[in-house]
Coordinates of C-alpha atoms and ligand atoms in Angstrom, one line a residue:
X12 CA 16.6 -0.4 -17.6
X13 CA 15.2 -0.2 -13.9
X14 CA 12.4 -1.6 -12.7
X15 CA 11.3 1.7 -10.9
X16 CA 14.0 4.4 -11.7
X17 CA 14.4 6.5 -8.4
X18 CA 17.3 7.8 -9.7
X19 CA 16.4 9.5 -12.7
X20 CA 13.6 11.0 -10.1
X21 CA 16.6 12.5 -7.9
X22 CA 18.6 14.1 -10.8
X23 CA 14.7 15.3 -11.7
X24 CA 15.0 16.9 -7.8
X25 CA 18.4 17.0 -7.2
X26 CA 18.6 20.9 -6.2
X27 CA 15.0 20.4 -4.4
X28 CA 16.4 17.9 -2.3
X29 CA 20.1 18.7 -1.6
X30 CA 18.9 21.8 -0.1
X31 CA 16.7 21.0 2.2
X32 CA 18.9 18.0 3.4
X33 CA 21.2 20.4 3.7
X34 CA 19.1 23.0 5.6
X35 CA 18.3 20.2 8.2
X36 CA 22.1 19.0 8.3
X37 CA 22.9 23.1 9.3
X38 CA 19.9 23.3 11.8
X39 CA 21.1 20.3 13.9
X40 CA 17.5 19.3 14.9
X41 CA 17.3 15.3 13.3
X42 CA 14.4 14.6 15.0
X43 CA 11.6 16.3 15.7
X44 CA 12.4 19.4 12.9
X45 CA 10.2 21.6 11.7
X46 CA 10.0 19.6 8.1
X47 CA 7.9 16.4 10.1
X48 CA 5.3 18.7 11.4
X49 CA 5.0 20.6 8.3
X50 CA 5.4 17.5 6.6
X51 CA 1.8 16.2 8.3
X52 CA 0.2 19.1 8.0
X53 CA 0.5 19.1 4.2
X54 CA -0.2 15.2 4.0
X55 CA -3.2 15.6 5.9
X56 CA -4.3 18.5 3.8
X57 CA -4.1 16.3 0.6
X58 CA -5.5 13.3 2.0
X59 CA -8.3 15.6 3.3
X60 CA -8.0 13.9 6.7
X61 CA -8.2 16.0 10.1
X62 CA -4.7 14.2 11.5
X63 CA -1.4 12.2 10.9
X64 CA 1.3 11.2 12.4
X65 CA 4.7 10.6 10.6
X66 CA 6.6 7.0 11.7
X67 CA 9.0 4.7 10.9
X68 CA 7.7 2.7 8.2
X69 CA 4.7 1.6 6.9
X70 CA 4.4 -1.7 8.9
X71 CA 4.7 0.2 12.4
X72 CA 1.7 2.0 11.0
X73 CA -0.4 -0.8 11.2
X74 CA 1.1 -2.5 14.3
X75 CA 0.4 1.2 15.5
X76 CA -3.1 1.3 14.2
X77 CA -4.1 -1.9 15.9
X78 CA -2.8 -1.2 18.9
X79 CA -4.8 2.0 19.2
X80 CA -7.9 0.1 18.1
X81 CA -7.4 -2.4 20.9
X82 CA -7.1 -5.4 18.8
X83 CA -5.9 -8.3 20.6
X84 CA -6.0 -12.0 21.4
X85 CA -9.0 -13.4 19.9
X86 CA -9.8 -10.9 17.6
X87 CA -10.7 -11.5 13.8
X88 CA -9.2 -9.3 11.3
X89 CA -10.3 -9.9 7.8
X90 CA -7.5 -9.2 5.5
X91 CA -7.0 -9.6 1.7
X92 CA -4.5 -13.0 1.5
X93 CA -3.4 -11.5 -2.4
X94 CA -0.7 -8.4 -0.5
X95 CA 2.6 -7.6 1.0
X96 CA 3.2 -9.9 4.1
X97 CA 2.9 -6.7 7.0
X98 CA -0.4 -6.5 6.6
X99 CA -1.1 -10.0 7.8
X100 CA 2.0 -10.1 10.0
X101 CA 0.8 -6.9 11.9
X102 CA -2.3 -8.4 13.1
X103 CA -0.7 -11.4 14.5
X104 CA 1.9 -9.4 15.5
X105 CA -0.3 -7.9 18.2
X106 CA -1.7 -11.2 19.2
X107 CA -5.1 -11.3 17.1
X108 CA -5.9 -14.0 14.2
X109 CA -5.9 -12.6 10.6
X110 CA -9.0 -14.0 8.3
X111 CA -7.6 -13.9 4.7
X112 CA -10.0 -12.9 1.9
X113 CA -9.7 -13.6 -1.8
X114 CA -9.7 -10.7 -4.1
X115 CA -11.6 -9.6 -6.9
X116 CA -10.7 -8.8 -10.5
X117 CA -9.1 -5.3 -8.9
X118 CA -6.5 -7.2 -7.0
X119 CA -8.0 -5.9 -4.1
X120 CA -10.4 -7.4 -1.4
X121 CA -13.4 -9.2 -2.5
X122 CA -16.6 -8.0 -0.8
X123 CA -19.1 -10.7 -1.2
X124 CA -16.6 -13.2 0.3
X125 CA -15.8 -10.8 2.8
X126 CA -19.3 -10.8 4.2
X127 CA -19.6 -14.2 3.6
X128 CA -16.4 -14.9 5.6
X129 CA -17.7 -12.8 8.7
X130 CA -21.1 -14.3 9.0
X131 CA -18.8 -17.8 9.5
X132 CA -16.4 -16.6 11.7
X133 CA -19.4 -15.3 13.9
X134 CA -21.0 -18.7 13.5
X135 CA -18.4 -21.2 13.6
X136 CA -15.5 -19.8 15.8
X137 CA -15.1 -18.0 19.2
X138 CA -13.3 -15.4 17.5
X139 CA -14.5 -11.7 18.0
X140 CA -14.8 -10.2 14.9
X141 CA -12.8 -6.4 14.7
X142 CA -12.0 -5.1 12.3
X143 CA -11.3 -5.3 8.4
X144 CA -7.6 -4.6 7.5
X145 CA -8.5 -3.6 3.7
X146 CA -5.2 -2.8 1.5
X147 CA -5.0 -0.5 -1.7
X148 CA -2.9 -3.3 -3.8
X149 CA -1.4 -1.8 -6.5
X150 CA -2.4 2.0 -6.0
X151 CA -5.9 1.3 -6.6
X152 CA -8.3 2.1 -3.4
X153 CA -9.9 -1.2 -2.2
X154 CA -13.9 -0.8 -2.6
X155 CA -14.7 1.4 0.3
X156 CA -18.1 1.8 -0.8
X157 CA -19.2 -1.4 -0.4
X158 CA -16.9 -2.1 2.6
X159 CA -18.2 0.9 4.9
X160 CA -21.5 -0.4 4.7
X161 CA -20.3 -4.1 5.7
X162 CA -18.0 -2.6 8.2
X163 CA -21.2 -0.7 9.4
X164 CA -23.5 -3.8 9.2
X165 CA -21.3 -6.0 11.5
X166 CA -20.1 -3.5 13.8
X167 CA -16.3 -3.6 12.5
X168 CA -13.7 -1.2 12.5
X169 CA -11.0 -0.3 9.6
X170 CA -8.1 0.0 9.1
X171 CA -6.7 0.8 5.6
X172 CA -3.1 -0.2 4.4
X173 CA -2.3 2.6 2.3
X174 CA 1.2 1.6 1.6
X175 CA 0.6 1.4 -1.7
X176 CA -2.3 3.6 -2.4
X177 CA -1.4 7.0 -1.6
X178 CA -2.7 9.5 -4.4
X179 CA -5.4 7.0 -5.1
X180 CA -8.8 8.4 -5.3
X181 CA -12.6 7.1 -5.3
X182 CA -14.6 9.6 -6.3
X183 CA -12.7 12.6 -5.6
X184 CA -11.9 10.9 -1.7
X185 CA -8.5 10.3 -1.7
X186 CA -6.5 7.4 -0.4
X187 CA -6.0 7.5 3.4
X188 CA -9.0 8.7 4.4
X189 CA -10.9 5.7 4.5
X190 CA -10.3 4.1 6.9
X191 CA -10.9 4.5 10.7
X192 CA -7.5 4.8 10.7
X193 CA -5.2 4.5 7.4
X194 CA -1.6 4.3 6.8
X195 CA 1.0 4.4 4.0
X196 CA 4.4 3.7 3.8
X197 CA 7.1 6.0 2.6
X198 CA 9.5 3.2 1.7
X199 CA 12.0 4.1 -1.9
X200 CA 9.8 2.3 -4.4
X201 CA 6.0 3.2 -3.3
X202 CA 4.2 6.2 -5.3
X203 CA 5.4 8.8 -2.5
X204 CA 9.1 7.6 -1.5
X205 CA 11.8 9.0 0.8
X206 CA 15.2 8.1 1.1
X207 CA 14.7 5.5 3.8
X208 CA 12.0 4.0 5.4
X209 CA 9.1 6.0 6.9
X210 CA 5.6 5.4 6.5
X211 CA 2.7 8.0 8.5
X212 CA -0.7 7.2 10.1
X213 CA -4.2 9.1 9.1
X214 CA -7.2 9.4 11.3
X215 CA -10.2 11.8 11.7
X216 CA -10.9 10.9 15.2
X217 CA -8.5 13.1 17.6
X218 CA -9.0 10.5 20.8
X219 CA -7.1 7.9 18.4
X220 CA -5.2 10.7 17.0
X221 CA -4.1 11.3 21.1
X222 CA -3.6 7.1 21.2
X223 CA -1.5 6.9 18.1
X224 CA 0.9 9.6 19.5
X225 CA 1.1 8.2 22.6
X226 CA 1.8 4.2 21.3
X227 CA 4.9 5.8 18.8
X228 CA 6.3 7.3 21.5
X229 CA 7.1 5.1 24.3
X230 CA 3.1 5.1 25.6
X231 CA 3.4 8.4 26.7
X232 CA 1.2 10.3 29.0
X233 CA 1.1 13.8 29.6
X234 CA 4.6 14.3 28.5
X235 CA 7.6 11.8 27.0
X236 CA 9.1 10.5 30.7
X237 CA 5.2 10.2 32.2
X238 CA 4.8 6.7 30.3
X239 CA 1.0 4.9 31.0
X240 CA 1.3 2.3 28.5
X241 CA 3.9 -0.1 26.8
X242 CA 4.5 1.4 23.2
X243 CA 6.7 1.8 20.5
X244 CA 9.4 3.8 19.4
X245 CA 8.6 4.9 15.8
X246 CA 9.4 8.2 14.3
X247 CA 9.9 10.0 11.0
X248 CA 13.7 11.3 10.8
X249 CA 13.7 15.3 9.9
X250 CA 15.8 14.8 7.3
X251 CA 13.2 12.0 5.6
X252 CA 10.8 14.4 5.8
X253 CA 12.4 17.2 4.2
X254 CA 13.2 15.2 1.2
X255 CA 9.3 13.9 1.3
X256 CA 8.2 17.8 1.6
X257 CA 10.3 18.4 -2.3
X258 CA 8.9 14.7 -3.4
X259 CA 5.3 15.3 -2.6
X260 CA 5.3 18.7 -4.6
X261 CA 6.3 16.9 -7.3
X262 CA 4.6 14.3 -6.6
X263 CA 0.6 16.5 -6.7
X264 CA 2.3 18.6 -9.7
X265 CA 3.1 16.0 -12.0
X266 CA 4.2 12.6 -10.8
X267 CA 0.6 11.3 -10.5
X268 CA -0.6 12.4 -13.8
X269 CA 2.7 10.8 -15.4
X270 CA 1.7 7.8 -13.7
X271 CA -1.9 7.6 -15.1
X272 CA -0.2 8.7 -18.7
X273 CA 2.0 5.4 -18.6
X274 CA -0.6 3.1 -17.4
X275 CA -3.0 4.2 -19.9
X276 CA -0.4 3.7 -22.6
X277 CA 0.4 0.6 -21.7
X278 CA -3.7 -0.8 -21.3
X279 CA -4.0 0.8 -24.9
X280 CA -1.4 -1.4 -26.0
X281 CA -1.4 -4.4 -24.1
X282 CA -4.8 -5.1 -23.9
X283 CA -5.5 -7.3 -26.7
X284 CA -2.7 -10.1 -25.5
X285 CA -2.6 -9.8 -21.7
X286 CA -4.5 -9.1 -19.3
X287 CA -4.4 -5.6 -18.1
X288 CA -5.5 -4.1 -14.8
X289 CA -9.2 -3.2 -14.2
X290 CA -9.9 0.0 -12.5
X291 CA -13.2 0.5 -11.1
X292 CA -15.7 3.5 -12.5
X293 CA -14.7 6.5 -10.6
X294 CA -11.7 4.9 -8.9
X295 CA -8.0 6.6 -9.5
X296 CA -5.3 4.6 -9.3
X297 CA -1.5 5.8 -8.2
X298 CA -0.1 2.8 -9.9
X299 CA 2.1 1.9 -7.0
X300 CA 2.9 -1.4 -9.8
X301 CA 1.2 -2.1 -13.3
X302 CA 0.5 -5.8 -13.1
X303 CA -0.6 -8.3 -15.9
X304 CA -2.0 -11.4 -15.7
X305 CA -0.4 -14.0 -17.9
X306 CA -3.2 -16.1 -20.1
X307 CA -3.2 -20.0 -19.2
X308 CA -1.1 -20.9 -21.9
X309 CA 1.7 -18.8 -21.3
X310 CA 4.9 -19.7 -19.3
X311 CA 5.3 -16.7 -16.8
X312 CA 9.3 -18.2 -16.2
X313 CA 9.8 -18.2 -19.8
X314 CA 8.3 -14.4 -20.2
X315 CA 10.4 -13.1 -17.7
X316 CA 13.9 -14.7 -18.9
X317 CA 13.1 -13.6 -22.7
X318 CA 12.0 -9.8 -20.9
X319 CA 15.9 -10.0 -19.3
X320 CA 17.5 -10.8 -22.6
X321 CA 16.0 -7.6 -23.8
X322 CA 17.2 -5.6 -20.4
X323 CA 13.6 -5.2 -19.6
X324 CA 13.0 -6.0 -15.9
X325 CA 10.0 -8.1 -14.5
X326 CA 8.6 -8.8 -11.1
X327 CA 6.3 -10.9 -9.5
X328 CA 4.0 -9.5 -7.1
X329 CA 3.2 -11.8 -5.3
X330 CA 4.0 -15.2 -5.7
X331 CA 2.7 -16.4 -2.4
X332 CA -0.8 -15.8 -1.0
X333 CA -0.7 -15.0 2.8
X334 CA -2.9 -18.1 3.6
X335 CA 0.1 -20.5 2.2
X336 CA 2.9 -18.5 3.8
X337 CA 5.1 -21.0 5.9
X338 CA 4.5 -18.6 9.1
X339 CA 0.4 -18.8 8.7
X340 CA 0.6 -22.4 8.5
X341 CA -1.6 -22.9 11.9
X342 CA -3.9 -19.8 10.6
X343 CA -5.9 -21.2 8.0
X344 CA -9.6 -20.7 7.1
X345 CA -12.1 -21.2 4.7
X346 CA -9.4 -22.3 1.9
X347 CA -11.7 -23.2 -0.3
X348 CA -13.2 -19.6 -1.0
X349 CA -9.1 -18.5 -1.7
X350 CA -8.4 -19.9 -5.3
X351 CA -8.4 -16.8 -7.3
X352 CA -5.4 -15.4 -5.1
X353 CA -4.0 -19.0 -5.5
X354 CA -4.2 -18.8 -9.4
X355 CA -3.3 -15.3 -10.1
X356 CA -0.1 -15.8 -7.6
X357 CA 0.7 -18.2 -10.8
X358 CA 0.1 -15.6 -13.5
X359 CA 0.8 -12.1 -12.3
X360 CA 3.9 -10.2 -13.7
X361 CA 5.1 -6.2 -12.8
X362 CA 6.2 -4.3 -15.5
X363 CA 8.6 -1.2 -15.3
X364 CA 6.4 1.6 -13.5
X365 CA 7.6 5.3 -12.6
X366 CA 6.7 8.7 -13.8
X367 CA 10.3 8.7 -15.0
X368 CA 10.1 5.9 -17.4
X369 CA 11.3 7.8 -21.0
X370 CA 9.4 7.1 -23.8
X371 CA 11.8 5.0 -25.7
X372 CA 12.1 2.7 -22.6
X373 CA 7.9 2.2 -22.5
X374 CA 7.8 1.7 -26.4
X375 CA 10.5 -0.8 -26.3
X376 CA 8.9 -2.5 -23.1
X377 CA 5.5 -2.3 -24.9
X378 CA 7.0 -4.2 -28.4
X379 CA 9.1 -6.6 -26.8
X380 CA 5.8 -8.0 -24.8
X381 CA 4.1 -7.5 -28.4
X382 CA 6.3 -9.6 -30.1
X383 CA 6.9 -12.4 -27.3
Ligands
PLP1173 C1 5.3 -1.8 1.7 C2 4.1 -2.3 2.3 C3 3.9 -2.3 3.7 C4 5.0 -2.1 4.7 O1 5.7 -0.9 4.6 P1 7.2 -0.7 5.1 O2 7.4 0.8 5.1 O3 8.1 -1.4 4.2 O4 7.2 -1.2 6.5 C5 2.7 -2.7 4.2 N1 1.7 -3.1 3.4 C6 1.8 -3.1 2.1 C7 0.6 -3.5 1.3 C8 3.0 -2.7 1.5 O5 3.1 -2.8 0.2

């Protein structure tokens, strides 16, 4: 069995997506094609956002995103400490100090420590607080209702790490429009993969829209060899996008409800022995991974080893908090307020996700954690 079974999605797609690799392998334009513009129009049309901007992957979206916000050197940016290392890495990648934030019983960033972490940075550093870097862990949005009105109170911007999110919704609002600026990740194994990495950037606000485009491509000005900043090279291969263009019909036709199908089943199921994920009232999740949390008497190594015998695969996302990473060591703050992420780093396990998983597979899956 596979963890997330991307090849039962391309024999799924197989005609889809030879053909229109095919179609840009005839046309001889590898970057720049037709498929990346169409390609953002169409993701900007779902995402109900004014603009995006196809890149490389989904962690020269952020470095992209805070460049365009002009975060820098002595800059806070509050980040959730439970998530995939870019999204910390980016903001001291650009020279600014990340503030990591324990999550809440969402896996996602916890707001009354979030608030409570700003008032100290205001108080008891010489740090200029930014922005909030808020990530969609898991598929499910982060609470943007809450956090536009702290990002509001304390004059912040943000930015929202979409990488695992997209397809998410909060109350009809989809994913990637959240933020001041958001960005995903097309990367294999998130809810809307290519065959490569790629990621894109989302913003309403055309004058960052005009920044974004001129950071990803060498700082240009008026035109690619007029350059009036240090940037980036980052783009979106035609080819990546064609294949995303087949994957993200599929992906608004079927995949997403599939997705929501299989979690349900497995909440239904699961719920009595392990904990299973909370989504919020109104929220949607795309069920980028469908994580449990272990109960204190059970032996997460053990678990996974008698999951293997069965073939089932397990993963654990993530086993490290950012504020405990090796290459944060001289960026800790406020530990104390950073246990839950500590404990559930202990007691979190992936199960097989993906709108391909047969039924056989998720019953078996669902009576082997039964019986353990
Ligand atoms: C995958 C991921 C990224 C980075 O995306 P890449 O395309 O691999 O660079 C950033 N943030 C989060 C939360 C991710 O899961």
């Amino acid at each position: 069995m596979n963890f997330i079974d991307l090849n039962a999605q391309y024999k799924a797609l197989e005609k889809d997506i030879d053909q229109a690799i095919q179609k840009v392998l005839d046309s001889g334009k590898y970057i720049n094609g037709d498929e990346v513009k169409k390609l953002a129009k169409e993701l900007a049309d779902y995402c109900g956002v004014k603009y995006c901007l196809p890149c490389a992957n989904g962690t020269d979206a952020l470095v992209l995103a805070l460049k365009a916000l002009d975060i820098k050197k002595n800059d806070a940016v509050f980040v959730p400490t439970f998530t995939f290392f870019a999204s910390a890495e980016t903001i001291a990648q650009v020279g600014a100090t990340p503030i990591f934030i324990d999550i809440d019983n969402t896996f996602n960033i916890d707001t009354q420590k979030l608030e409570k972490a700003i008032k100290e940075v205001k108080k008891k550093t010489d740090l200029n607080p930014k922005a909030i870097l808020t990530v969609d862990l898991f598929g499910q949005p982060a609470d943007y209702i809450k956090i536009e009105k702290i990002a509001k109170k304390y004059n912040l911007k943000i930015i929202e790490d979409s990488a695992q999110g997209f397809g998410g919704e909060i109350k009809g609002r989809k994913a990637c429009s959240f933020g001041d600026i958001s960005t995903t990740s097309f990367f294999p194994a998130k809810p809307l993969g290519c065959y490569g990495d790629g990621g894109a950037i989302f913003t309403d606000d055309k004058e960052l829209f005009e920044l974004l485009s001129s950071y990803a491509v060498h700082g240009k000005g008026s035109y690619k060899y007029d350059n009036v900043r240090i940037g980036y090279n980052s783009r979106l291969d035609t080819i990546q996008a064609a294949i995303l263009l087949v994957k993200l019909r599929a992906f608004k036709d079927f995949e997403l409800t599939k997705r929501n199908d299989i979690a349900k089943k497995y909440t239904k199921n699961l719920k009595e022995k392990y904990t299973t994920p909370y989504v919020k009232k109104g929220f949607l999740s795309s069920w980028a991974q469908y994580t449990l949390i272990l109960s204190d008497e059970m032996d997460r190594e053990d678990l996974i080893k008698y999951l293997k015998e069965k073939d089932i695969p397990s993963m654990v996302y993530y086993p490290i908090p950012m504020h405990l990473q090796t290459a944060f060591g001289g960026y800790n703050f406020n530990l104390d307020d950073l246990k839950y992420s500590e404990e559930l780093c202990k007691k979190v396990l992936s199960i097989p996700m993906s709108p391909y998983l047969t039924d056989d597979d998720q019953n078996k899956i669902i009576k082997v954690l039964l019986e353990y």
